[in-house]
Coordinates of C-alpha atoms and ligand atoms in Angstrom, one line a residue:
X1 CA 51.0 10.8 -7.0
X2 CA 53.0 12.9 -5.2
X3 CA 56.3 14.7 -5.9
X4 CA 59.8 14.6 -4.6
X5 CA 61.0 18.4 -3.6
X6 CA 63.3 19.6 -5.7
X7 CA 66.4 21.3 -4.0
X8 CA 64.9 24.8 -4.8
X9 CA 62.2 24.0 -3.2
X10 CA 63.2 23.1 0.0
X11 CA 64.9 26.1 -0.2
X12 CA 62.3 28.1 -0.6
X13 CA 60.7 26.5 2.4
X14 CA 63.4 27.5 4.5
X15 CA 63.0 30.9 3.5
X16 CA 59.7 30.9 5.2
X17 CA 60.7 30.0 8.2
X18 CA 64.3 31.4 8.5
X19 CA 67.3 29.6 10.1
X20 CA 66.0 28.4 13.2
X21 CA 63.2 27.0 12.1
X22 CA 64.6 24.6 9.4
X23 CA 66.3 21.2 10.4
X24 CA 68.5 19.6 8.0
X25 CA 71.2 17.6 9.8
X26 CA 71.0 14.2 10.5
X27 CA 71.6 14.3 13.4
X28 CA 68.7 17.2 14.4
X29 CA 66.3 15.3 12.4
X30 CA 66.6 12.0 13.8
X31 CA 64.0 12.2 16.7
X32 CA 61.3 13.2 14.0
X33 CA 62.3 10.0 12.2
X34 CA 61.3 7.2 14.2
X35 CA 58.1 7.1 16.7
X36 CA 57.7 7.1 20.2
X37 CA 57.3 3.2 20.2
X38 CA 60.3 2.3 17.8
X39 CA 58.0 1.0 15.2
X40 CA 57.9 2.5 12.3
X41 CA 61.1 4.6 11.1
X42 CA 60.7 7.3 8.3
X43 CA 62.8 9.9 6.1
X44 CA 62.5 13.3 5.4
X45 CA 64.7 15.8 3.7
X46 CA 63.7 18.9 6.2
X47 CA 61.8 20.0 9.2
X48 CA 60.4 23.1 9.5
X49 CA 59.5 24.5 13.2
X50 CA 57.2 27.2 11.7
X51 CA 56.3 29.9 14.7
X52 CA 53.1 31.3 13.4
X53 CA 50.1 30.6 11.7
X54 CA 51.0 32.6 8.8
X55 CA 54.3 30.7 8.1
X56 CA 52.4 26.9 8.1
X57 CA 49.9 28.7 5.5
X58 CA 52.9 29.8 3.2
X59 CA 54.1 26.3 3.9
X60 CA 51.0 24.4 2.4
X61 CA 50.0 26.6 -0.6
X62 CA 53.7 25.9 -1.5
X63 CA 53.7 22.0 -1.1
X64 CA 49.6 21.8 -2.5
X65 CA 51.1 24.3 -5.6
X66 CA 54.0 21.1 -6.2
X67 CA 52.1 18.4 -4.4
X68 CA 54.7 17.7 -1.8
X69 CA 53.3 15.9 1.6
X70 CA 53.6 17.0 4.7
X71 CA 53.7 15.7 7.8
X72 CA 52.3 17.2 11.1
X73 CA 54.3 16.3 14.5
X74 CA 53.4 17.8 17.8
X75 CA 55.2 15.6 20.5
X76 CA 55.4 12.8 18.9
X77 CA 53.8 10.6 21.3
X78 CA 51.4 8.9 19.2
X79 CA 51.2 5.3 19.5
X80 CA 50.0 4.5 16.0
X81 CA 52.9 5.8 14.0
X82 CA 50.8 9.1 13.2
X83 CA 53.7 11.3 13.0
X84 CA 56.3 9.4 11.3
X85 CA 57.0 10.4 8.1
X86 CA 57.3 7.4 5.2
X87 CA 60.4 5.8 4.0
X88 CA 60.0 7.6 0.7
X89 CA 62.1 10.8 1.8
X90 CA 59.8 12.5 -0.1
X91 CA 57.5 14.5 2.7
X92 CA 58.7 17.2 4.8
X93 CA 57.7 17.3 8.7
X94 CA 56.5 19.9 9.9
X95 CA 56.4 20.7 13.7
X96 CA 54.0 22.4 16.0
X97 CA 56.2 22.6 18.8
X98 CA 57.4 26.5 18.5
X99 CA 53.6 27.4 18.4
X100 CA 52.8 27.5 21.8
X101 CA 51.3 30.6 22.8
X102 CA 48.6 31.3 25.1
X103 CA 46.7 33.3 23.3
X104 CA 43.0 34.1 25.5
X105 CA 42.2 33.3 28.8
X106 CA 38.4 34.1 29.3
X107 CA 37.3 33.5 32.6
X108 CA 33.9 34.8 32.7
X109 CA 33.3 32.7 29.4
X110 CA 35.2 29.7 31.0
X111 CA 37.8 29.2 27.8
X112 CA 41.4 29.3 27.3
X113 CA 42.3 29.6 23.4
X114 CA 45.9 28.3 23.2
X115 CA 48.1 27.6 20.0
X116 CA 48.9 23.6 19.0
X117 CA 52.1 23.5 20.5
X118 CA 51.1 24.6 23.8
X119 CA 52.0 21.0 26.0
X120 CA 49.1 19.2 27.7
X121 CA 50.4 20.1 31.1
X122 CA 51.2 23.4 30.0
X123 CA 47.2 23.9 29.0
X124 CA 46.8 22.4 32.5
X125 CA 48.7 24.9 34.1
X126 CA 47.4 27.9 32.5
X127 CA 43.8 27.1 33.8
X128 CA 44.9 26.1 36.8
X129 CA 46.5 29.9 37.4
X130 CA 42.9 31.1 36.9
X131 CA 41.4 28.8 39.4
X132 CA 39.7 26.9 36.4
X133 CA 40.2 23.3 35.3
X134 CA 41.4 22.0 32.1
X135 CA 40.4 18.4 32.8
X136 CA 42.3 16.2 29.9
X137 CA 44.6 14.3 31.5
X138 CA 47.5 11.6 30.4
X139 CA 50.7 9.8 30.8
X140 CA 52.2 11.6 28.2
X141 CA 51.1 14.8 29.5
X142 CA 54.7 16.5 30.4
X143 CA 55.3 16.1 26.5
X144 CA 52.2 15.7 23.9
X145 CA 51.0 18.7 22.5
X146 CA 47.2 20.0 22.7
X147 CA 46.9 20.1 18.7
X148 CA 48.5 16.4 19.2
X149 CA 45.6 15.4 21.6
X150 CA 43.1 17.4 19.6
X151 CA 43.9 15.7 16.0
X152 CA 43.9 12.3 17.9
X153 CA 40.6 13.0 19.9
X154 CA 42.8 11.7 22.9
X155 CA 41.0 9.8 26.0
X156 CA 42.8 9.6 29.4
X157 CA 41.6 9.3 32.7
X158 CA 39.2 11.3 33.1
X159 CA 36.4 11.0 30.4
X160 CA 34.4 9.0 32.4
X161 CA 33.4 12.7 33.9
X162 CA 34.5 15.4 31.0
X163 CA 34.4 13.3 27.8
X164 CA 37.2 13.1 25.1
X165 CA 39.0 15.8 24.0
X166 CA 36.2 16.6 21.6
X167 CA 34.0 17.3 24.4
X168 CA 36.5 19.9 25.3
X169 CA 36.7 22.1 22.3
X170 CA 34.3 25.2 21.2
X171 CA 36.7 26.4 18.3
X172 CA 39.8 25.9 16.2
X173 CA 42.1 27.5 13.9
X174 CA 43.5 25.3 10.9
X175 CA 45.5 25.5 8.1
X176 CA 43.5 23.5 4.9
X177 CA 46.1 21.7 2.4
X178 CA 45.9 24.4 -0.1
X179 CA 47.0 27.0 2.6
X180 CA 43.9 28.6 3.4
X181 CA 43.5 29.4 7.0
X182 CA 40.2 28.5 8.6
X183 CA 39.2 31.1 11.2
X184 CA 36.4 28.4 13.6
X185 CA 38.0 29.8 16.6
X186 CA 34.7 30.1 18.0
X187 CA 33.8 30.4 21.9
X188 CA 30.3 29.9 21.8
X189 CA 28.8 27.0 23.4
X190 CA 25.4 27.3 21.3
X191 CA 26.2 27.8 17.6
X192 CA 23.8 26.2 15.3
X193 CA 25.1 27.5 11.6
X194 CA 25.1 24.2 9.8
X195 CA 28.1 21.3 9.4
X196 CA 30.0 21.2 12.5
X197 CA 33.7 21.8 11.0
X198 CA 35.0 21.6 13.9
X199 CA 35.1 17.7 14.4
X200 CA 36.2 17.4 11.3
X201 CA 39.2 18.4 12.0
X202 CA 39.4 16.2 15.4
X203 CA 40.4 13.2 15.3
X204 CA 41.4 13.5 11.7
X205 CA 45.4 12.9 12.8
X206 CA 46.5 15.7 10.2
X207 CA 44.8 14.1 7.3
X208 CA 42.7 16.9 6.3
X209 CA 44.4 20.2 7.5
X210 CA 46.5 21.4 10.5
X211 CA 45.0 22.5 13.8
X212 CA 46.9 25.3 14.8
X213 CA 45.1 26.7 17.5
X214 CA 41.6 25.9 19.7
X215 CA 39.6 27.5 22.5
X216 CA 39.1 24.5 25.2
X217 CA 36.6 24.3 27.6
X218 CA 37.2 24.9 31.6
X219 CA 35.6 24.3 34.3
X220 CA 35.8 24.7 38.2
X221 CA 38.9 23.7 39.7
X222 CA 38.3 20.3 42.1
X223 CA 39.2 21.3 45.6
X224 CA 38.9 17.7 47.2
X225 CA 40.0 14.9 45.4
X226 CA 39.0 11.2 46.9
X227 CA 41.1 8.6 45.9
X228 CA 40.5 5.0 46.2
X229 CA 42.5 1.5 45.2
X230 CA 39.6 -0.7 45.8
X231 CA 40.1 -4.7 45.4
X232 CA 38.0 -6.7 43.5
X233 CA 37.1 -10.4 42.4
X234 CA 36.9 -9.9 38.4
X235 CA 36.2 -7.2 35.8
X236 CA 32.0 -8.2 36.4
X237 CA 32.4 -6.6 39.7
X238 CA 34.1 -4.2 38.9
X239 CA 31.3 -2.8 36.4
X240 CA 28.4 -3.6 39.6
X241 CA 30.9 -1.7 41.7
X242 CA 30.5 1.0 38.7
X243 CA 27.1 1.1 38.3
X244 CA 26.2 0.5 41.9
X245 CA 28.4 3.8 42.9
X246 CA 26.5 6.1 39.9
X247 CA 22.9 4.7 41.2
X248 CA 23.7 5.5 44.8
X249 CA 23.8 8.9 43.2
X250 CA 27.7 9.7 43.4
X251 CA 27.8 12.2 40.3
X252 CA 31.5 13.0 41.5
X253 CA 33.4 10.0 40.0
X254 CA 36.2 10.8 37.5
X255 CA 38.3 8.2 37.6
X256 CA 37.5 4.4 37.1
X257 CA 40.6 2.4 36.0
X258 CA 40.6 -1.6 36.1
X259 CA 43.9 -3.1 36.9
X260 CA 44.8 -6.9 37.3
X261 CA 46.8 -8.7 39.7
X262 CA 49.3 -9.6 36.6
X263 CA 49.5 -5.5 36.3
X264 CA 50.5 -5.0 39.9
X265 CA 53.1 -7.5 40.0
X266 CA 54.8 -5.9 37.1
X267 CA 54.9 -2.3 38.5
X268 CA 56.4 -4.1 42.2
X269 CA 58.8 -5.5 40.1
X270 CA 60.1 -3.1 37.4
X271 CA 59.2 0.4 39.0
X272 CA 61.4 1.5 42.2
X273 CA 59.4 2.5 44.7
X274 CA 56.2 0.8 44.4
X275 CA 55.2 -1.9 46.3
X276 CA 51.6 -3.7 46.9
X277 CA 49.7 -1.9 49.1
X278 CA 47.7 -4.6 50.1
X279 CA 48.2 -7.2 52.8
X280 CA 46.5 -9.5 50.9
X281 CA 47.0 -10.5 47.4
X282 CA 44.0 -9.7 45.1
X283 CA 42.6 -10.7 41.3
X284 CA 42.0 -7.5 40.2
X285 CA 41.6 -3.9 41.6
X286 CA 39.9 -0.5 40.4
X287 CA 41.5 2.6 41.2
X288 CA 38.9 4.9 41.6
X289 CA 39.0 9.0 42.1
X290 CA 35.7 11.8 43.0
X291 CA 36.4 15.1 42.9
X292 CA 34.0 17.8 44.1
X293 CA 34.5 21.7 43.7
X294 CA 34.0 22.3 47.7
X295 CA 36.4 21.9 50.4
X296 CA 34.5 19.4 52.8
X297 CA 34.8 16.7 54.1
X298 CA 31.2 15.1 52.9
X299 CA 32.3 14.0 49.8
X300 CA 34.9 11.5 51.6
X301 CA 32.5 10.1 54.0
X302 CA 29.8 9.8 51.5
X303 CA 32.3 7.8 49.3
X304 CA 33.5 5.7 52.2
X305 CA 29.6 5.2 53.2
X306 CA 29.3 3.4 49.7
X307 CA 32.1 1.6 49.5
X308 CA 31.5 0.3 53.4
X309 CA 28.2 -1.3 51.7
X310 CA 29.6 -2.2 48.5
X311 CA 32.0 -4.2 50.7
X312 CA 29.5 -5.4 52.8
X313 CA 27.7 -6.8 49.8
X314 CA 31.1 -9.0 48.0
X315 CA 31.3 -6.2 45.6
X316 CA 34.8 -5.1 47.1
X317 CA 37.2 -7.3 48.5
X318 CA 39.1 -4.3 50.3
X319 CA 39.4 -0.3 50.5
X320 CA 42.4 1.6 50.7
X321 CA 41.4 5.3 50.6
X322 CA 44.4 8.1 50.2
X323 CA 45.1 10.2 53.0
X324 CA 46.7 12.5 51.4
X325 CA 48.5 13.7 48.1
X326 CA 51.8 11.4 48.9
X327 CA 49.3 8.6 49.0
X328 CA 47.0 9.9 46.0
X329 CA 50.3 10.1 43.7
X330 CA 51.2 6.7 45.3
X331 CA 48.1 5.2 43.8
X332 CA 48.0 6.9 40.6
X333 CA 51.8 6.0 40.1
X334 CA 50.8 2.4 40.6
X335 CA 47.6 2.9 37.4
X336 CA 50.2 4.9 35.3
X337 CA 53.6 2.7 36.0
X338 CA 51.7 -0.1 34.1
X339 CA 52.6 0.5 30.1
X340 CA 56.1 1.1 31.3
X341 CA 56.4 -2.5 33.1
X342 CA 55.4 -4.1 30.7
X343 CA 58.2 -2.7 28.2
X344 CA 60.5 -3.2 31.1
X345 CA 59.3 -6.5 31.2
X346 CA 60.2 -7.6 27.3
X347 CA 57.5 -5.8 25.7
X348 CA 53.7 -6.7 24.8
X349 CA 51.7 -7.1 21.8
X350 CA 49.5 -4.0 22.4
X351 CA 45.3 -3.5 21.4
X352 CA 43.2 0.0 22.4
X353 CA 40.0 -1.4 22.3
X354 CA 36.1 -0.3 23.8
X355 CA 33.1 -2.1 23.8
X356 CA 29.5 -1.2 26.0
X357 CA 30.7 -1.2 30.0
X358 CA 28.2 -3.8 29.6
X359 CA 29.9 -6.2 27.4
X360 CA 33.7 -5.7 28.9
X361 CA 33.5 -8.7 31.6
X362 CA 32.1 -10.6 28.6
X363 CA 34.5 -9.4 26.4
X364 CA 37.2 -10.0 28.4
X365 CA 36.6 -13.5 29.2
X366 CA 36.4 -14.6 25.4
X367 CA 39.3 -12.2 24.3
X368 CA 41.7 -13.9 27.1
X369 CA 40.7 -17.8 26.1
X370 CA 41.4 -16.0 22.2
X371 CA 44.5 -15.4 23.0
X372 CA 45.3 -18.1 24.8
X373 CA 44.4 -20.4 22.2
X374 CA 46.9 -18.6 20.1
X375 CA 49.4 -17.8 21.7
X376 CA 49.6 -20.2 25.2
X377 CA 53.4 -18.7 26.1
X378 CA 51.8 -15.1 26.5
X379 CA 51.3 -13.0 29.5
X380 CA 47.5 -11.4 29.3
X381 CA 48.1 -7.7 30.8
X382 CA 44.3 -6.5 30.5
X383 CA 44.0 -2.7 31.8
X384 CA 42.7 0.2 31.6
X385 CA 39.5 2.8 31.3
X386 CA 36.9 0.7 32.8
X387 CA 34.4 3.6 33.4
X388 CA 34.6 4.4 29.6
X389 CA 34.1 0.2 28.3
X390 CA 37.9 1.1 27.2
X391 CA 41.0 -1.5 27.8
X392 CA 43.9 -1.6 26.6
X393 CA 44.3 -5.5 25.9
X394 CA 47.7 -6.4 26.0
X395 CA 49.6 -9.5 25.8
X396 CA 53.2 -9.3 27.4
X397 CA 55.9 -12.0 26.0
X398 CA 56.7 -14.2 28.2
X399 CA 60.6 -14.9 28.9
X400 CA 61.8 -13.7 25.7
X401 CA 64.7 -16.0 24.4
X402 CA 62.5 -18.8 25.6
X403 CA 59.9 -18.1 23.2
X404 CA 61.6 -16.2 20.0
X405 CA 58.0 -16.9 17.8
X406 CA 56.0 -14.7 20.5
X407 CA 55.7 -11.3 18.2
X408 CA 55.2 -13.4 15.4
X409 CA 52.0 -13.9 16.1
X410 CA 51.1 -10.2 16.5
X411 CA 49.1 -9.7 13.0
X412 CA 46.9 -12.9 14.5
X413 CA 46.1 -11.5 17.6
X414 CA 45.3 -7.9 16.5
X415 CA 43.1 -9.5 14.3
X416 CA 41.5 -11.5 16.5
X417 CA 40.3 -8.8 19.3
X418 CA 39.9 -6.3 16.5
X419 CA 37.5 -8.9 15.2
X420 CA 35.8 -10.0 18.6
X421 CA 35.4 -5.7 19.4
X422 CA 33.8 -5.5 16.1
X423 CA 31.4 -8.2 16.9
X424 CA 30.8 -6.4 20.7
X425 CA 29.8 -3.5 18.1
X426 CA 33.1 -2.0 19.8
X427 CA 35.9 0.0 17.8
X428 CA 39.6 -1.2 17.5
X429 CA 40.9 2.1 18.4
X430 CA 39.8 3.9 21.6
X431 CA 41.9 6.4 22.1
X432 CA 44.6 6.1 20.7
X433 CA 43.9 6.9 17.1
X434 CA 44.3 5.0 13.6
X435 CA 48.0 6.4 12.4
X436 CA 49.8 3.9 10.2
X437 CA 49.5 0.7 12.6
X438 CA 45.9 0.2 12.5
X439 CA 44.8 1.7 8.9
X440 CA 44.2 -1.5 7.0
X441 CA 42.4 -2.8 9.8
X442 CA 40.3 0.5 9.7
X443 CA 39.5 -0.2 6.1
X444 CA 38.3 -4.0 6.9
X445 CA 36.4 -3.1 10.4
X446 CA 34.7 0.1 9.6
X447 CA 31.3 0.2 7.7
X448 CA 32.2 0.4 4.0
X449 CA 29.9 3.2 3.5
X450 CA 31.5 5.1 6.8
X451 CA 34.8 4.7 4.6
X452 CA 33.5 6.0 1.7
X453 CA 31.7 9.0 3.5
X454 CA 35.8 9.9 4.9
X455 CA 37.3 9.0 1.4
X456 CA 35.4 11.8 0.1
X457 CA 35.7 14.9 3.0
X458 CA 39.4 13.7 2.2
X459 CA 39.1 14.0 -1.4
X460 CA 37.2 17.3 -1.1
X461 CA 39.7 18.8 1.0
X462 CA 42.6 17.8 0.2
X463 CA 42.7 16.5 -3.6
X464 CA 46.6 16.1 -4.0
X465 CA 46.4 14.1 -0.7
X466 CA 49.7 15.9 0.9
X467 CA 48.5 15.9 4.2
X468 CA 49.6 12.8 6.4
X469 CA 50.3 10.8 3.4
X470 CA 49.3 7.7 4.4
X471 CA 47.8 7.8 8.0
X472 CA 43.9 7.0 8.7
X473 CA 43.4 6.0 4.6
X474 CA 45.1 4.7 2.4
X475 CA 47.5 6.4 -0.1
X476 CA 45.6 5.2 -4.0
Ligands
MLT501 C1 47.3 4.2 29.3 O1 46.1 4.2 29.5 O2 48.2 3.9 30.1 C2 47.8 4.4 27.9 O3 46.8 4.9 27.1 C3 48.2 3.1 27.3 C4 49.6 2.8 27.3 O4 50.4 3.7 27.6 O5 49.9 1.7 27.0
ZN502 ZN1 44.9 4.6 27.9

């Protein structure tokens, strides 16, 4: 069980981090207390903005000493509730965001060790001024935080080439529960000394300990970028269209995002500035990007070579290829205007699910009569990663004073594509992590003894369980 602070104690916390970094008002706490999606809401007594690594130590051995919880926030982007404290108004929230230091750049060694608050595009940047590549990219980009990304193993749009953000990572500094700092900040790309703590610690959403700093992975900065809306009959096409492009032995593809007809009305009709494209209406469509490290010009007329003949044999309906960055961002803006559509458009009933590339055409054909069956009224909006067998399976409410029962049925559709994923052998969350919203469902999808193996790294590490209280597993 864990403890409420007393009023000394929250003092003392704010002697650790002095006046500027404790947040007491109501009003200055507010933002912390509710998540990026308005579902869950939360109550905390204080919020520290600790500025070193030092400061979050003293913070934990106090809280493990009186078993306090804590929860980590970076930029509270998550879309699982991962950062929100409980209703209790028991835990204290503890931000990353004044940690945010660049701390190494090594450019012979191809790393950039940064501290947790440091902002995706921020990371971007910084290898970017070194004429390197830090290739994790996202909507949320302008505000998530790398140790944000990093404790949610975030995805994006370009793991189809790099991987997920724990492809991206040699090393990391984090604080454990009981305030001991783990010094893993290692830069080594070979390094075989036994458990790999590392990934632990990813994907973990603050459970176990608190990144507080990591040495990512660059690589060479893409000097021609090929960018491609390509229309398509249905998702099976899509995946020849993938597989044919990666056996005609284009190695250069990054990007591979599926996006339906349904998906590009809504952006026309809730986003300024973006219009179809097309002449022609289409089913579905595949924006598609290469990138190669040279500046030529072979790379575009190797990729229009193969889509001429993909066309040529009904695997692509028509090509629009950018002709420059205006028309790149145009593009992209259409793939990236989608989640905010469909809030503009009443709202959806959300899934981040993946099965085998293989299976998604499959997949998505049973999952959209599921859903039909149960809930007729609702829009299917089925997007997303294609190139990584991830979607993001929503269902947008239709008119929503016309049908007033539509989110009622959200338990029973979660259920039922977390269900059919699990018999694809897929995972109900992708990439956007476990948090609060998807926890039970973790503990009735996952394999009991997988559960069991993460109820004890938790239990060995963090005994009073302070740290996320709540998120990923249960609280007993
Ligand atoms: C995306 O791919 O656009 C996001 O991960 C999902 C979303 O914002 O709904
Ligand atoms: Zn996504």
């Amino acid at each position: 069980m864990l403890n409420t602070p007393t009023p000394e104690l929250l003092e003392q916390l704010r002697q650790i981090v002095g006046p500027v970094g404790a947040l007491d008002q109501p009003e200055d706490i507010a933002p912390y207390l509710v998540d990026h999606r308005k579902i869950f809401r939360g109550a905390t007594p204080l919020v520290l903005r600790p500025d070193s690594t030092d400061q979050i130590s003293q913070i934990l051995t106090l809280c493990h000493a009186n078993r306090i919880g804590i929860v980590p926030v970076g930029g509270n982007t998550s879309y699982c509730g991962g950062a929100t404290p409980s209703s209790s108004g028991n835990e204290i929230v503890l931000s990353l965001s004044r940690l945010k230091r660049i701390r190494h750049v090594d450019i012979d060694n191809n790393t950039l060790t940064v501290e947790a608050g440091c902002v995706l595009a921020a990371v971007q940047q910084a290898a970017e001024a070194v004429n390197r590549l830090f290739p994790l990219s996202l909507g949320s980009e302008g505000s998530c935080q790398i140790g944000g990304n990093l404790s949610t193993n975030a995805g994006g749009t370009a793991v189809l080439r790099y991987g997920m953000a724990r492809d991206l990572v040699l090393g990391l500094e984090v604080v454990l529960p009981d305030g001991q700092i783990l010094n893993d900040l290692s830069d080594l790309r070979k390094n075989n000394t036994g458990y790999d703590l590392r990934n632990l610690f990813i994907g973990a959403e603050g459970t176990l300990g608190i990144i507080t700093a990591a040495t990512l992975k660059l690589y060479p900065l893409p000097h021609t970028y090929i960018t491609a809306l390509v229309a398509v009959n249905d998702p099976a096409t899509a995946v020849e269209l993938l597989s044919y492009l990666r056996s005609s032995g284009s190695d250069t593809l990054t990007t591979f995002e599926l996006i339906p007809r349904i998906g590009m009305d809504l952006v026309c009709k809730h986003i300024a500035g973006i219009h179809d494209p097309f002449e022609d209406t289409h089913p579905w469509y595949v924006l598609l990007e290469a990138t190669s490290t040279q500046c030529t010009d072979q790379l575009t007329e190797e990729l229009s070579t193969l889509l001429v003949h993909a066309q040529d044999n009904h695997l692509v309906r028509d090509v629009l290829l950018a002709q420059n960055s205006t028309q790149r961002d145009f593009f992209w803006r259409i793939r990236e205007s989608i989640p905010e559509a469909q809030t503009r458009a009443g709202g959806s009933i959300k899934h981040d699910v993946s099965v085998s590339i293989s299976d998604l055409p499959k997949f998505i054909e049973e999952g959209s009569a599921l859903c039909q069956h149960i809930a007729p009224e609702g829009v299917l909006v089925i997007y997303g990663h294609l190139g990584d067998g991830s979607l993001h399976f929503n269902i947008n409410t239709p008119d929503a004073g016309a049908h007033p029962d539509f989110f009622a049925k959200k338990a029973s559709l979660n259920h039922t594509i977390h269900e059919l994923a699990h018999h694809f052998r897929g995972s109900i969350s992708a990439e956007h992590g476990i948090g609060q919203l998807k926890r039970d469902e973790l503990a009735t999808f996952k394999h009991p003894v997988a559960m069991q193996v993460m109820q004890a790294i938790k239990q060995a590490l963090d005994p009073q369980g302070i740290m996320n209280p709540g998120k990923v597993l249960s609280v007993d």
